[in-house]
mmCIF file of C-alpha atoms in Angstrom:
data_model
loop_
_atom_site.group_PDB
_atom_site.id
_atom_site.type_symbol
_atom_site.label_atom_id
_atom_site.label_comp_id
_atom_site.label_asym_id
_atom_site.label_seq_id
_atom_site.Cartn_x
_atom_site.Cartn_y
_atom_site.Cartn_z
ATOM 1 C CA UNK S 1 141.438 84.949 -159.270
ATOM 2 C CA UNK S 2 145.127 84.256 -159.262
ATOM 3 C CA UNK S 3 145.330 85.021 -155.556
ATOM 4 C CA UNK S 4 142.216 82.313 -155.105
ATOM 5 C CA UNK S 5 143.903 79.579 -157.296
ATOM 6 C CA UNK S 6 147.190 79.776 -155.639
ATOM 7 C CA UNK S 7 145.498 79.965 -152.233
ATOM 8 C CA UNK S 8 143.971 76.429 -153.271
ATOM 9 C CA UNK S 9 146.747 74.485 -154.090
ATOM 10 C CA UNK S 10 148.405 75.676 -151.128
ATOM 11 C CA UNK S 11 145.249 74.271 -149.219
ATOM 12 C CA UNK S 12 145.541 71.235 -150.944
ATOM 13 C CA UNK S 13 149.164 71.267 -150.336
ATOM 14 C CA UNK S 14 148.433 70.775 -147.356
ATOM 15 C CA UNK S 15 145.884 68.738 -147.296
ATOM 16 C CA UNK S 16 148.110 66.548 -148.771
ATOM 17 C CA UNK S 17 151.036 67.139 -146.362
ATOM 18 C CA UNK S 18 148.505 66.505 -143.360
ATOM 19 C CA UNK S 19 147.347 63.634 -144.518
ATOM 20 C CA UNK S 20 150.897 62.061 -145.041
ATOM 21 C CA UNK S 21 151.187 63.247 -141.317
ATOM 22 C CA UNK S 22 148.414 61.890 -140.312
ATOM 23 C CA UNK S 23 149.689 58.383 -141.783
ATOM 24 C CA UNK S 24 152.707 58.424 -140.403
ATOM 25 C CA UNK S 25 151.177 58.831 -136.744
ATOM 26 C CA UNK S 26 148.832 56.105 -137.447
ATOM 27 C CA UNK S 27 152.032 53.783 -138.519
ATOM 28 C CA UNK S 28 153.671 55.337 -135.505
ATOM 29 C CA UNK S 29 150.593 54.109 -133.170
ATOM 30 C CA UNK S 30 150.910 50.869 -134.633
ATOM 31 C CA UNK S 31 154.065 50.140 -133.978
ATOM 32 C CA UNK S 32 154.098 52.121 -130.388
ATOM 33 C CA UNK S 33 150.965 49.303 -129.780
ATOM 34 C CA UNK S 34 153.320 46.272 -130.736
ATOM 35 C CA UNK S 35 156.298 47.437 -128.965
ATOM 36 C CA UNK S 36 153.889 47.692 -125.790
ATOM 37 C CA UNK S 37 152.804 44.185 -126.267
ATOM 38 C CA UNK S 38 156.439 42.973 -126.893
ATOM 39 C CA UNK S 39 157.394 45.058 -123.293
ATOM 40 C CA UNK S 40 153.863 43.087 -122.066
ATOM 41 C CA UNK S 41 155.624 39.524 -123.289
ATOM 42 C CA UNK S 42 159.001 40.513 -121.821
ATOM 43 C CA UNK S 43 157.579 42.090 -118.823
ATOM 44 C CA UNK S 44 155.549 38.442 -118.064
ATOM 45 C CA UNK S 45 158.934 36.225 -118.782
ATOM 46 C CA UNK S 46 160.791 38.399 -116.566
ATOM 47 C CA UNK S 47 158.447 37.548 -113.994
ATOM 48 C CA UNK S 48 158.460 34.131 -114.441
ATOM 49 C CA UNK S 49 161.854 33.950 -114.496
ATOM 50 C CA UNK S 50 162.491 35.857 -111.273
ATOM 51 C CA UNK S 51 159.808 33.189 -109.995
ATOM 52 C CA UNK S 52 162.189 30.121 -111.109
ATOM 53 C CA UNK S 53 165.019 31.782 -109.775
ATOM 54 C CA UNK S 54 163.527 32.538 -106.155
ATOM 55 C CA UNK S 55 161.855 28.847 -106.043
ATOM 56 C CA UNK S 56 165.744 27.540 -107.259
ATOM 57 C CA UNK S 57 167.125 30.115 -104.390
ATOM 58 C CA UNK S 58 165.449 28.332 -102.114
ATOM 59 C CA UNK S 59 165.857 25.022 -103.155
ATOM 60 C CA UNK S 60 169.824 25.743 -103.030
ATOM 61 C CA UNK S 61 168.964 27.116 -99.338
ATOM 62 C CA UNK S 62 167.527 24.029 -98.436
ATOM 63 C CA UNK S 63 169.810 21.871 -100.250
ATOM 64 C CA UNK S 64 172.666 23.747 -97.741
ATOM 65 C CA UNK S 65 171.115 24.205 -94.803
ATOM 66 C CA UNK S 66 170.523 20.214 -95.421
ATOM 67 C CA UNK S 67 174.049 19.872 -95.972
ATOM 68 C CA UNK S 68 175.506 21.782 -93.259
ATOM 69 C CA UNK S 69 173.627 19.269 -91.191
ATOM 70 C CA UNK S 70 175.150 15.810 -92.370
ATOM 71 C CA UNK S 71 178.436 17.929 -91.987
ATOM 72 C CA UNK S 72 177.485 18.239 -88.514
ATOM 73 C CA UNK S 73 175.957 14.812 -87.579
ATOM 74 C CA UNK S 74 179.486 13.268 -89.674
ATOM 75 C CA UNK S 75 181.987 15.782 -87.335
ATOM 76 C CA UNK S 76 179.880 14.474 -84.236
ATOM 77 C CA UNK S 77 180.021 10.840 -85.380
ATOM 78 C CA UNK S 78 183.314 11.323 -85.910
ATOM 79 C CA UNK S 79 184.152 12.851 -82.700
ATOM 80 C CA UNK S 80 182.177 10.031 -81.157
ATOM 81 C CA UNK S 81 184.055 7.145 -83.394
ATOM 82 C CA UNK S 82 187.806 8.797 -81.903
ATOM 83 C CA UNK S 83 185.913 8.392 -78.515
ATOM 84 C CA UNK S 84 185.404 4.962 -79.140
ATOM 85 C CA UNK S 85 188.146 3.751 -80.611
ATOM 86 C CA UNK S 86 189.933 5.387 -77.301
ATOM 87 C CA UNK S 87 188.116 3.788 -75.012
ATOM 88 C CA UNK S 88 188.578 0.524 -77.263
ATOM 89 C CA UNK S 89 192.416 0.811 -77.039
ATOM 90 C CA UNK S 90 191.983 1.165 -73.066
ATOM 91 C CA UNK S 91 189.827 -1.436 -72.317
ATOM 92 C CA UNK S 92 192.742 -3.856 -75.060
ATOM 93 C CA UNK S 93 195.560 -3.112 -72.757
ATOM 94 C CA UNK S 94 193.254 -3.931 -69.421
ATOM 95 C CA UNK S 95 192.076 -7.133 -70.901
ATOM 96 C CA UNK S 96 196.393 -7.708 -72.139
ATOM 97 C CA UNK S 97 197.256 -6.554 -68.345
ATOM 98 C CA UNK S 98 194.944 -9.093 -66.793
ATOM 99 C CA UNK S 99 195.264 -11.919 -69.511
ATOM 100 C CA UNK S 100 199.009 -11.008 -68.277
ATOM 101 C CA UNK S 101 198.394 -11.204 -64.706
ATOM 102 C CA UNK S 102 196.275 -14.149 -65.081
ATOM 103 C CA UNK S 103 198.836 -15.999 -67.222
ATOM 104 C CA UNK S 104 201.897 -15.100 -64.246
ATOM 105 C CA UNK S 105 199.517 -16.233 -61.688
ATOM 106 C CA UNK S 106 199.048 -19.602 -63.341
ATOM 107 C CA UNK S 107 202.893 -19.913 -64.040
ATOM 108 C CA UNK S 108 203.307 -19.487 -60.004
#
C-alpha cells in the first residue's frame, strides 16, 4: 500500500512536471510564431527597401549617363567656340590688312 501511494505521487509528480513542460512549449510556440511574423515584417521592408535602392541606382545612372553627356556637348562647344574665335581673329587681321591696303591706296 505504501509502494502504491508513493508510486502515485510520483505519477502526479509528474503529471505536474509535464504539464509545466507542456506550458512552457506552448509559451515557446507563441513566441517562435511572433518572432516569425516579426522576420515576415522585416523580411517585406527589406524588400522594399532593396526596391528603393535599385529604382534610386538607376535614377543616379541616368542622372550620370545624362551628365556625362552635357560634359560632352560643353567640351565640343567649346572646342567649336576656340574654332571660332580663331577663325574670328583671322578674318580681323584680313579685314585690318585690306582696310590697310585700301587706306595706302587712297593716300597714293
Amino acid at each position: 500500500e505504501a509502494e502504491k501511494t508513493h508510486i502515485e505521487a510520483e505519477r502526479r509528480q509528474l503529471k505536474q512536471e509535464l504539464g509545466i513542460v507542456v506550458q512552457q512549449l506552448q509559451t515557446c510556440e507563441q513566441k517562435l510564431s511572433k518572432v516569425e511574423a516579426d522576420n515576415e515584417q522585416i523580411e517585406a521592408e527589406l524588400r522594399r527597401l532593396l526596391q528603393e535602392l535599385d529604382i534610386k541606382t538607376r535614377q543616379l545612372h541616368t542622372m550620370s549617363h545624362g551628365h556625362e553627356e552635357r560634359e560632352q556637348t560643353l567640351k565640343m562647344a567649346e572646342v567649336e567656340n576656340q574654332r571660332l574665335r580663331h577663325e574670328l581673329k583671322i578674318a580681323t587681321e584680313q579685314l585690318h590688312s585690306a582696310s590697310h591696303a585700301q587706306g595706302e591706296r587712297e593716300q597714293q
